[in-house]
Coordinates of C-alpha atoms and ligand atoms in Angstrom, one line a residue:
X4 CA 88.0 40.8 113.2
X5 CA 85.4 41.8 115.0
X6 CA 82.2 42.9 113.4
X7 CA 82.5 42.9 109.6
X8 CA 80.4 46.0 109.1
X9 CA 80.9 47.7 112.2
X10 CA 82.7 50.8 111.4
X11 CA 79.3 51.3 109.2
X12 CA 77.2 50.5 111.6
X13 CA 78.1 51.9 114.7
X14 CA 79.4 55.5 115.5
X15 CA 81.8 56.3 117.8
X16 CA 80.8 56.9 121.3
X17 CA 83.5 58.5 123.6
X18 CA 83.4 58.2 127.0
X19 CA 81.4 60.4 128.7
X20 CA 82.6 63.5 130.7
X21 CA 80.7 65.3 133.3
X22 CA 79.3 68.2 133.0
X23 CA 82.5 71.7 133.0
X24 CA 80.4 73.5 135.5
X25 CA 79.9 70.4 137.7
X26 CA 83.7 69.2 137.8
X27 CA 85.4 71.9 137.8
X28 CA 83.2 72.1 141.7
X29 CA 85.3 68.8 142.8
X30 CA 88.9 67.3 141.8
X31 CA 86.9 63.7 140.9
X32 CA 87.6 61.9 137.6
X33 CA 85.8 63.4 134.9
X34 CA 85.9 60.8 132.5
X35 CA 82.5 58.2 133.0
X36 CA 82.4 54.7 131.6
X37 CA 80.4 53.8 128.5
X38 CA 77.5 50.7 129.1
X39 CA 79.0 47.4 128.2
X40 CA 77.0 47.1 125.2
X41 CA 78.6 50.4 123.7
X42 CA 81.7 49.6 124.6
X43 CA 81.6 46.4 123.0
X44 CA 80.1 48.2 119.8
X45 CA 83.0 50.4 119.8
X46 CA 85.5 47.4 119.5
X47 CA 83.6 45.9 116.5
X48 CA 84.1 49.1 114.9
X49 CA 88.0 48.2 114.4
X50 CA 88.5 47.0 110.7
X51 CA 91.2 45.0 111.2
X52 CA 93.5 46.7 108.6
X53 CA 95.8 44.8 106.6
X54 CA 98.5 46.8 108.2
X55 CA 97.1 48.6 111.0
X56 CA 99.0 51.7 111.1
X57 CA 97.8 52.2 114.7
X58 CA 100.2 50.5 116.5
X59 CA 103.0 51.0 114.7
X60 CA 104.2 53.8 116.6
X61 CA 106.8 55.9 114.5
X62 CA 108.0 59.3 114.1
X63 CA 107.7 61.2 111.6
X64 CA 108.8 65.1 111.9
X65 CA 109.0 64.8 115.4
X66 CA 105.6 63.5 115.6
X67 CA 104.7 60.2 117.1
X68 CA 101.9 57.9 114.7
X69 CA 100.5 54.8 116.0
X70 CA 101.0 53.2 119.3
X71 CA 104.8 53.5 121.0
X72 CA 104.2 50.8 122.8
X73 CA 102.9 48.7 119.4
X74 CA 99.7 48.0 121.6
X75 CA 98.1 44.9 119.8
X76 CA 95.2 47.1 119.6
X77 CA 93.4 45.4 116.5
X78 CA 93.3 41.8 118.8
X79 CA 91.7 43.5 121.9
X80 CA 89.2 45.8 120.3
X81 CA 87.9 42.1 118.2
X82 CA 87.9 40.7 121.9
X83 CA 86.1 43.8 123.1
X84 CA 83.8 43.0 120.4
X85 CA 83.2 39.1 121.1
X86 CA 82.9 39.8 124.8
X87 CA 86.1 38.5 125.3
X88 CA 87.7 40.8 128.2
X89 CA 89.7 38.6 130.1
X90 CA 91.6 37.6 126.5
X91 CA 91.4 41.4 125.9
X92 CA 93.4 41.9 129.1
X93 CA 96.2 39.4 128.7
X94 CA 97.0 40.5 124.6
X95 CA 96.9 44.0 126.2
X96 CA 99.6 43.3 129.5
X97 CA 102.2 41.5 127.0
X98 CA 102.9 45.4 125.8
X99 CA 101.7 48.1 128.4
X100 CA 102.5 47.4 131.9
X101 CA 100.2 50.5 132.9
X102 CA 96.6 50.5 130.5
X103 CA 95.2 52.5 133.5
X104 CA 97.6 55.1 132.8
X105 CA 97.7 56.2 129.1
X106 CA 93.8 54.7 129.2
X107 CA 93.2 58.2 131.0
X108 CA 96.2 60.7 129.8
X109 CA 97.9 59.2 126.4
X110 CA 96.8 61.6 123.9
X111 CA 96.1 58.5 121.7
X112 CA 98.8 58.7 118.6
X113 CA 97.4 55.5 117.9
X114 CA 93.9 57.1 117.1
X115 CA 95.5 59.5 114.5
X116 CA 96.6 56.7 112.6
X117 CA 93.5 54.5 112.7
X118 CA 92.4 53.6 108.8
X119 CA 88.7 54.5 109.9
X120 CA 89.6 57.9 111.0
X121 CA 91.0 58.5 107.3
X122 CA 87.1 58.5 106.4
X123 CA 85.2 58.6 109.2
X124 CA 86.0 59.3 113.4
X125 CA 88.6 56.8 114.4
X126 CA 88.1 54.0 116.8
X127 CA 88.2 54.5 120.3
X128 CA 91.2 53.1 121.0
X129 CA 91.8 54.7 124.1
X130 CA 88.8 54.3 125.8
X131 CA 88.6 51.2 124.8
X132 CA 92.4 50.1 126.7
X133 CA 90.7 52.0 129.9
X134 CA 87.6 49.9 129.8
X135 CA 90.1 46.7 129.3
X136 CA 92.1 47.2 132.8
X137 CA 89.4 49.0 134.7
X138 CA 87.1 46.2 134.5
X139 CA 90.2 43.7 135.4
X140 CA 91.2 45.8 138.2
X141 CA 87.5 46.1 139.4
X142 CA 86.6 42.1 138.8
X143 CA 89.7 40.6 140.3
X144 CA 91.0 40.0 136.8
X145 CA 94.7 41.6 137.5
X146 CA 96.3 38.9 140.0
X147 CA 99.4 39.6 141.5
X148 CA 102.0 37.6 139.7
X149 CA 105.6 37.2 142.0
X150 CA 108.2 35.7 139.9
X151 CA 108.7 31.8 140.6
X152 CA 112.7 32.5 141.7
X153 CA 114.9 34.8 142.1
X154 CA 118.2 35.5 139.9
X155 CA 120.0 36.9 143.4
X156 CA 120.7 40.3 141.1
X157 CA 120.3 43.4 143.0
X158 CA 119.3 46.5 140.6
X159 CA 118.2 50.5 141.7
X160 CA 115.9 52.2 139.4
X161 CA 116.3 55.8 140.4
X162 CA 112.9 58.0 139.9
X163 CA 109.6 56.3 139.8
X164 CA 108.2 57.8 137.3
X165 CA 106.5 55.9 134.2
X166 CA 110.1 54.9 132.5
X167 CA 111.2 54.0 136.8
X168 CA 108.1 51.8 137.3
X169 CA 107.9 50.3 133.8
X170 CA 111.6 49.2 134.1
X171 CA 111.3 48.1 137.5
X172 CA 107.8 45.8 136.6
X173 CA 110.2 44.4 134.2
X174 CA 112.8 43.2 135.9
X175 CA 111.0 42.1 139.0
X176 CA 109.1 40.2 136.9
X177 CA 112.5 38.3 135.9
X178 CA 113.1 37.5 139.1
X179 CA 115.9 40.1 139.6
X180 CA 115.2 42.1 142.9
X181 CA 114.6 45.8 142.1
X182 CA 114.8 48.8 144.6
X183 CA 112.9 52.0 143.3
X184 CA 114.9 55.1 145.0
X185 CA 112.8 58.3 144.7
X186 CA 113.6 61.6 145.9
X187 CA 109.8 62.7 147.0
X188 CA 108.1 62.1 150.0
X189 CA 105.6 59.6 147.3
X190 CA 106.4 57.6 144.3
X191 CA 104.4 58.0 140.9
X192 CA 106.6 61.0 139.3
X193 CA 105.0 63.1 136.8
X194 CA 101.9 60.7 137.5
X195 CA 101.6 61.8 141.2
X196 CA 102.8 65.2 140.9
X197 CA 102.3 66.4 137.7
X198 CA 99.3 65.2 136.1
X199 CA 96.4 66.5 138.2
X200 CA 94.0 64.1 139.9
X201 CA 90.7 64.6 137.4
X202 CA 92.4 63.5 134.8
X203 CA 94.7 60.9 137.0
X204 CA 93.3 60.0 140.2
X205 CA 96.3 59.3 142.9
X206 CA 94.4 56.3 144.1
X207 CA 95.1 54.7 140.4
X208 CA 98.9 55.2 140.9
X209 CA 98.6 54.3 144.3
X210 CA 96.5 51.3 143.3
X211 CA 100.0 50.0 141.0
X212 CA 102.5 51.4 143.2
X213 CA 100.9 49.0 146.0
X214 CA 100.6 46.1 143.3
X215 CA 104.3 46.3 142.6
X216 CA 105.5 46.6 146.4
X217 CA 103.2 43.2 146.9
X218 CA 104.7 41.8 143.7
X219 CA 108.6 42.5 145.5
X220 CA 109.7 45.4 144.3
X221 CA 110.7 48.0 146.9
X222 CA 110.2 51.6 147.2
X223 CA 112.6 53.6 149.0
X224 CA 111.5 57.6 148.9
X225 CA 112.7 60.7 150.3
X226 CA 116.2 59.9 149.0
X227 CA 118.1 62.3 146.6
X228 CA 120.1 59.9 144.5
X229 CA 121.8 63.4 143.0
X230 CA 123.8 63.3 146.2
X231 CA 127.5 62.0 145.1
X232 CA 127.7 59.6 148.3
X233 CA 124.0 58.2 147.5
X234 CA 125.2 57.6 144.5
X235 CA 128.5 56.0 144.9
X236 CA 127.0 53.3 147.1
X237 CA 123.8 52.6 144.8
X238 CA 126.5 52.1 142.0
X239 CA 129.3 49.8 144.9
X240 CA 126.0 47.7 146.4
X241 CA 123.9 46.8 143.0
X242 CA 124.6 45.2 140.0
X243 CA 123.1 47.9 137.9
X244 CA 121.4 51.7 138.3
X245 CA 118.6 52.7 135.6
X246 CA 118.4 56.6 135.9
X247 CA 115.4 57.5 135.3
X248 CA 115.0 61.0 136.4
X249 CA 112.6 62.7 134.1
X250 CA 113.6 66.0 132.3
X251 CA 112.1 68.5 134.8
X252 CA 114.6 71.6 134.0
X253 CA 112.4 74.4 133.0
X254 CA 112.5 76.7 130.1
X255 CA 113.5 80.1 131.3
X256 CA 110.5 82.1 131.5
X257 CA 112.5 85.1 129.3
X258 CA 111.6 87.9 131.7
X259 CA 113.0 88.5 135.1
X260 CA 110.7 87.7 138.2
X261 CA 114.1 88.6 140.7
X262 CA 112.5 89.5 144.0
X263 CA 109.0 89.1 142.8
X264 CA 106.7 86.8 144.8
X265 CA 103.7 84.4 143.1
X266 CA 106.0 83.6 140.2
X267 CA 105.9 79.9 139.7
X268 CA 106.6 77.3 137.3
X269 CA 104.0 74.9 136.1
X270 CA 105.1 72.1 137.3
X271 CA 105.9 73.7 140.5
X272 CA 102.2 74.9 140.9
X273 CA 101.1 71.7 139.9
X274 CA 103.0 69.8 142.8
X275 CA 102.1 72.1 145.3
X276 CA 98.3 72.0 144.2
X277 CA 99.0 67.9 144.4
X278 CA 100.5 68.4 148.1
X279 CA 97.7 70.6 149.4
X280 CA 94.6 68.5 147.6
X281 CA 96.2 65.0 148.1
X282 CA 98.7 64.7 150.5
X283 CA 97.0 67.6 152.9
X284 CA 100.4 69.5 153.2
X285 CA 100.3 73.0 153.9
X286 CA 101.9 75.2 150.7
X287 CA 103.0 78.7 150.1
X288 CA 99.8 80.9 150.1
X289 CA 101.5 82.2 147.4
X290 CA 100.9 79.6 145.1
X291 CA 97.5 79.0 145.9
X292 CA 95.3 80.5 143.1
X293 CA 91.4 81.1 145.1
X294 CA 90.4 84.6 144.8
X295 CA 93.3 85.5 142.4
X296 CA 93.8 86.8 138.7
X297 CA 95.7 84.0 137.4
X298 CA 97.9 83.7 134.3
X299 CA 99.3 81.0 133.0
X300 CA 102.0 81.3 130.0
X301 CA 102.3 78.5 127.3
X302 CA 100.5 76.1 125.8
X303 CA 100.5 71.8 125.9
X304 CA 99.3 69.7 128.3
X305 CA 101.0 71.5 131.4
X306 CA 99.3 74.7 130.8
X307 CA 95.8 73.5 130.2
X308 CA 96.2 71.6 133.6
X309 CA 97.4 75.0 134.9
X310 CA 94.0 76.5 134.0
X311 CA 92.2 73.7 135.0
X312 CA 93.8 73.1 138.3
X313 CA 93.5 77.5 139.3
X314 CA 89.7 77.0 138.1
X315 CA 89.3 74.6 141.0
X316 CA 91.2 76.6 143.3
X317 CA 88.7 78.9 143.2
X318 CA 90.4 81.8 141.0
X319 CA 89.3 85.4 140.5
X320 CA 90.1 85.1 136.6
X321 CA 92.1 82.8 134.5
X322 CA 93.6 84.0 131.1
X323 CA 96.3 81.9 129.1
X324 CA 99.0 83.8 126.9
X325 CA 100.1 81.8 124.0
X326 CA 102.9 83.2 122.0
X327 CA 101.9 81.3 118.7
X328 CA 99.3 83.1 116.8
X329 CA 95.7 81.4 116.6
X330 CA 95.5 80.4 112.6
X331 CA 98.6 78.1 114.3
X332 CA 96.3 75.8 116.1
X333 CA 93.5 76.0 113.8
X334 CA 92.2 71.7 112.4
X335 CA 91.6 71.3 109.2
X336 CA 87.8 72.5 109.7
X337 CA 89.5 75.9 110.4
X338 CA 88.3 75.4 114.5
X339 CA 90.1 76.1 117.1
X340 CA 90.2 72.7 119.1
X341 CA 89.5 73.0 123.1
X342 CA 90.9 71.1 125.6
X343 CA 89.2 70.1 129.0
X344 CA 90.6 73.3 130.8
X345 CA 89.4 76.0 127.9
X346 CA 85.7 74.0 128.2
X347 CA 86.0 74.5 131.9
X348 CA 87.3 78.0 131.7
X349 CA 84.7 79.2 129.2
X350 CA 82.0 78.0 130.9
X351 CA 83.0 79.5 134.6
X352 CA 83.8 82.8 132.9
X353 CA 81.8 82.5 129.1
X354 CA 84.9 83.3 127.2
X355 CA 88.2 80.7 126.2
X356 CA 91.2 81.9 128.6
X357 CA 93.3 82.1 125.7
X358 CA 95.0 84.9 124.4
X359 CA 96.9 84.1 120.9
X360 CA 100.1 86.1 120.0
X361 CA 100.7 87.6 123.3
X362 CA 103.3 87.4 125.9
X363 CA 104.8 89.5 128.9
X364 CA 107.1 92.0 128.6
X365 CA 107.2 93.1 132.1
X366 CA 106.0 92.4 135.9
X367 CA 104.1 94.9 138.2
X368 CA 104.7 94.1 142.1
X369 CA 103.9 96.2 145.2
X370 CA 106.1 97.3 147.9
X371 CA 106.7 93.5 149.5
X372 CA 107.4 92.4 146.2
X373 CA 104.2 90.5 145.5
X374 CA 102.8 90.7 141.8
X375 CA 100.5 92.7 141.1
X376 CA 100.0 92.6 137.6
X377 CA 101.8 92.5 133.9
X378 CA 102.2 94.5 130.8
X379 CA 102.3 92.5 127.6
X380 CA 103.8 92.5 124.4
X381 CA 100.8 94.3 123.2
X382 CA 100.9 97.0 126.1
X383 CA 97.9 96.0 127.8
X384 CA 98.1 95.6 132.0
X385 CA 96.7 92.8 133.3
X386 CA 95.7 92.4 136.9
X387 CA 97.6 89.2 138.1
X388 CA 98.8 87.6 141.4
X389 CA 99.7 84.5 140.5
X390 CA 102.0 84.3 137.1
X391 CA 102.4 80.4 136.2
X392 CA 105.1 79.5 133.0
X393 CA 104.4 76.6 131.6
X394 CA 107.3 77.0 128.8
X395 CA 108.1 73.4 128.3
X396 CA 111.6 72.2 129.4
X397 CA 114.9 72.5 128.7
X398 CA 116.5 68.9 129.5
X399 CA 116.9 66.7 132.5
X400 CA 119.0 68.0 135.8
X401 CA 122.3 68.5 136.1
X402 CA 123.1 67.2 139.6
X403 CA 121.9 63.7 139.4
X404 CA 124.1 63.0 135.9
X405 CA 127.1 64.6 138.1
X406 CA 126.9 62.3 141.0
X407 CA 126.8 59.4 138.8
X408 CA 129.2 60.8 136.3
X409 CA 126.8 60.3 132.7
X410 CA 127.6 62.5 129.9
X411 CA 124.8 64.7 129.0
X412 CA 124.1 67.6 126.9
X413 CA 120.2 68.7 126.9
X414 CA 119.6 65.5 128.0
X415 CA 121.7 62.2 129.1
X416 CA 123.7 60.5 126.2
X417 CA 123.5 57.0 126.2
X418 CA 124.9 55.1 123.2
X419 CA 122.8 55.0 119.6
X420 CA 120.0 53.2 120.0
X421 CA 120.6 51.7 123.5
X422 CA 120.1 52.4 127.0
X423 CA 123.8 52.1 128.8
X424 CA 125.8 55.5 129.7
X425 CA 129.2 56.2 129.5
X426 CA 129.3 54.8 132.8
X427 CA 129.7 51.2 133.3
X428 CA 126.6 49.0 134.2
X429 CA 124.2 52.7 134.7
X430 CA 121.8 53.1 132.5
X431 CA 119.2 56.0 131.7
X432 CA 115.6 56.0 130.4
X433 CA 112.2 57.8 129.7
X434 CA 112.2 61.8 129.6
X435 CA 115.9 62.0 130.6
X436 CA 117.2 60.1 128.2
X437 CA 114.5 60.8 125.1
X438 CA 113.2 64.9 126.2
X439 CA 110.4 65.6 127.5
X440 CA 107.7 63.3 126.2
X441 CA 104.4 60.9 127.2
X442 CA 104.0 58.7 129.4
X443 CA 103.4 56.0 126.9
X444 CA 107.3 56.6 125.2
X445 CA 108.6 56.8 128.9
X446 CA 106.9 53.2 129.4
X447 CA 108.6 52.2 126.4
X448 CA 111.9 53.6 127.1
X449 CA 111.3 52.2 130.8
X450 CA 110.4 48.2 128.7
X451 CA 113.4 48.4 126.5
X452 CA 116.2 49.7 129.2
X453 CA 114.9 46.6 131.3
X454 CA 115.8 44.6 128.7
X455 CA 118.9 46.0 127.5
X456 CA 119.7 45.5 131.2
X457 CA 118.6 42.1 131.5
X458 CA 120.5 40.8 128.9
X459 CA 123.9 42.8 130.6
X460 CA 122.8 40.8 134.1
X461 CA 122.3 37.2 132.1
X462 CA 123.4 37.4 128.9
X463 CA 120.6 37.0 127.1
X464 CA 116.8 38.4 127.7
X465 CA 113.1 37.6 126.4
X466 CA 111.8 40.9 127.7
X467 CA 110.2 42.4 124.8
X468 CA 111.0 45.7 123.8
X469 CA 109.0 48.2 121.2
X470 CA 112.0 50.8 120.5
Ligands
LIG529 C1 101.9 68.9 134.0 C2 102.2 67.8 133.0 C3 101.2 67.1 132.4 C4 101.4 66.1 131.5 N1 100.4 65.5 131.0 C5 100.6 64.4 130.1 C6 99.5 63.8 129.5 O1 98.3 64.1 129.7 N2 99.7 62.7 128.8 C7 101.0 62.2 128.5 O2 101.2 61.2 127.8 N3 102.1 62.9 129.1 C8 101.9 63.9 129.9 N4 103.0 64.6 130.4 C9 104.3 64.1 130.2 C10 104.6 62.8 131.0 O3 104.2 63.0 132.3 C11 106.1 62.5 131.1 O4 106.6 62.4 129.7 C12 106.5 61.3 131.9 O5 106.0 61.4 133.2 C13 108.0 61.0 131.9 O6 108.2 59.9 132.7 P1 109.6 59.7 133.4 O7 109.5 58.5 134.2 O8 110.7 59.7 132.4 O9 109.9 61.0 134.3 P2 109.0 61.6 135.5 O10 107.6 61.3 135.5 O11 109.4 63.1 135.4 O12 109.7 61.0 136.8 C14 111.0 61.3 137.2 C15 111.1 60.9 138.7 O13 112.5 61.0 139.1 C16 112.6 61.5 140.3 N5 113.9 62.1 140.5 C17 114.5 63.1 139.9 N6 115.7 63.4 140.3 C18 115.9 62.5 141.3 C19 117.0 62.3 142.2 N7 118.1 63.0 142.2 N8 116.9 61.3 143.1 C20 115.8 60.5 143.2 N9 114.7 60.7 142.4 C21 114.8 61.7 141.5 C22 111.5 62.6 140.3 O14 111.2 63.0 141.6 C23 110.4 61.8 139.6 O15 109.6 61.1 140.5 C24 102.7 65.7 131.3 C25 103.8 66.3 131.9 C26 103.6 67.4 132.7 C27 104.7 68.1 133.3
LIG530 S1 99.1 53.7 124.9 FE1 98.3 55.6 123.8 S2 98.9 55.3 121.7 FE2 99.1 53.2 122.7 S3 97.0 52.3 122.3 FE3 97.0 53.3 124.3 S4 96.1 55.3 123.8 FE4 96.8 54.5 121.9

């Protein structure tokens, strides 16, 4: 244990964030570090628990507590404390392949089960993991480790997502030879083209994708693996195929946009934002939110990155409709918890974008079909050209699970508790096998398949899997 007394002595310190009004100016990171001396304060403030419920990582009612990945989180927060980083570093690799990852987006279930929160603000847990691999990364600390032989087994991840790179980190790192087959023009997934750069810079998925490719896996994009010849030869030339295809099918939006221009999905706004800012590709103007009254339905991560992402766009207005009413989201203190976007919002336009209870009932569009505004549930009009649903989603594709012949319903079934399909030696993982989820379960679906899939290759494994 760290520092007997520290969760008395110290308070906790979250990392920085620049100012709303500044950031939402740029698409930079808008997270700063803490000075080593806080940071190292904030690790003493672990208490070691008897049983620390924080990395346990269960489910109860649907809702994760503690750490999916059963992140040895009371070791490297006493290592934090003792100055200990590069121990910190190697307890924290043997069970996240990715810290730099859910240290920026992992909304921390591992925080809602820390002891100290019980009585006081938990430990920063998250934080804390960021601070562990960004000062690795940035001191040489994470080497490039290529496995000492090969086992001469050939295996495709398909999608390279965080379940696709976690599974093929795995198995590389057995020795087997892994080929990542992704259908976009760049690998990352939900990483690269979901999540938007502020809160995941591109160069940090870059920075592992590149890691990987120098570690011997290979990256092979621009290939849909959904069509039935790609996938008859992935499944004839290698010994096995981990689908790992996320669950992008979106909820219908429950109105009908037929013929209506600047109607978009979320995660179709958010990829075509990641194109234009990124990649430097041009997009449909009508996605593109400057100068526009934007409204984005839902509420959850993709939403609030909706908001965020039309803020930096330049937008006219922004207003969210949330279908819930707002006692729904109140905290125990009876507030109304903000995220990053409805800071960023209120302080461009001095009022939260959302509107509780609300949804729309109808779109308004001109003569060439493009919107022009929508009446509610509660009658009002709203000026709007751009509409944005961020509904959630409804299950993984259809097309993909075709070509390779997997059973699914909402989502592919694979057999209780395991990772193969009804297909022999294809195998699923992350959202497409669990629902739409986080990027620290898809790491842990991605860890276990590879297992499951080593042992199938070699008949046994010592790949260690948290579910
Ligand atoms: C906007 C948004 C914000 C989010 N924010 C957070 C957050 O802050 N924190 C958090 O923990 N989680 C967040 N999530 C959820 C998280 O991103 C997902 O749970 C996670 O990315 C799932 O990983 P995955 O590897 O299973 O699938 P994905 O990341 O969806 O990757 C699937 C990959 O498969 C590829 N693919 C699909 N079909 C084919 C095909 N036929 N051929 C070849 N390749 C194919 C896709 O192109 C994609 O690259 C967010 C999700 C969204 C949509
Ligand atoms: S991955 Fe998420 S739940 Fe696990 S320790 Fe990190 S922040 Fe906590």
């Amino acid at each position: 244990m760290g520092k007997i007394t520290g969760f008395l002595d110290y308070i906790r310190k979250d990392d920085p964030q620049r100012p709303p009004l500044e950031r939402v100016g740029d698409w930079n990171e808008f997270h700063l570090p803490l000075s080593d001396d806080v940071r190292a304060q904030q690790g003493g403030r672990c208490m070691n628990c008897g049983v620390p419920f924080c990395q346990a990582g269960m489910l109860y009612e649907g809702t994760t507590f503690g750490c999916p990945l059963h992140n040895l989180i009371p070791e490297w927060n006493d290592m934090i404390w003792s100055g200990n980083r590069g121990h910190a570093l190697s307890r924290l690799l043997k069970t996240n392949n990715f810290p730099e990852f859910t240290g920026r987006v992992c909304p921390a279930p591992c925080e809602h089960a820390c002891i100290c929160g019980q009585y006081d603000s938990a430990v920063a847990i998250r934080d804390n993991e960021l601070c562990i691999i960004e000062d690795a990364f940035s001191s040489g600390g994470v080497k490039r480790l290529r496995p000492p032989q090969w086992s001469g087994k050939k295996i495709a991840v398909v999608g390279s997502g965080p379940a696709g790179l976690a599974a093929a980190d795995q198995l590389n790192h057995r020795g087997h030879s892994v080929t990542v087959i992704e259908r976009e023009a760049h690998p990352g997934g939900l990483l690269t083209y979901g999540i938007p750069n502020m809160k995941l810079p591109k160069t940090v998925v870059r920075r592992r994708i590149d890691l990987m490719t120098d570690e011997g896996v290979s990256f092979v994009t621009g290939v849909d693996a959904a069509q039935f010849k790609t996938a008859k030869r992935l499944m004839e030339e290698y010994d096995a195929v981990i689908l790992c295809c996320g669950a992008e099918r979106p909820r219908p939006l429950g109105f009908d946009a037929k013929g209506v221009t600047g109607v978009f999905y979320g995660t179709e706004y958010l990829k075509f934002a990641v194109e234009r800012q990124v990649f430097d590709m041009e997009i449909p103007a009508a996605s593109f939110a400057r100068g526009k009254d934007v409204i984005v339905i839902g509420t959850g991560d993709t939403a609030a990155d909706c908001v965020a992402t039309a803020l930096r766009q330049s937008c006219h207005s922004v207003t969210q409709l949330v279908r819930r009413r707002r006692e729904d989201y109140l905290d125990a203190d009876g507030n109304l918890p903000a995220d990053y976007a409805h800071e960023e919002a209120s302080a461009v336009f001095g009022l939260d974008p959302r509107r509780f209870g609300v949804q729309v009932q109808s779109l308004a569009a001109g003569e060439d079909g493009a919107l022009t505004g929508v009446v509610t549930t509660e009658g009002d009009a709203l000026p709007c050209q751009l509409l944005i649903g961020a509904t959630g989603f409804s299950g993984c594709a259809e097309n993909v699970c075709k070509a390779f012949g997997v059973k699914k319903g909402r989502i592919v079934q694979t057999e209780a508790g395991h990772f193969c399909t009804n297909v022999e030696k294809v195998f699923a993982a992350g959202d497409m096998r669990r629902g739409a989820s986080l990027v620290a379960w898809a790491i842990a679906e991605g860890r276990a398949a590879a297992a499951e899939v080593d042992r199938f290759l070699i008949g046994y494994t010592n790949l260690v899997a948290s579910i």
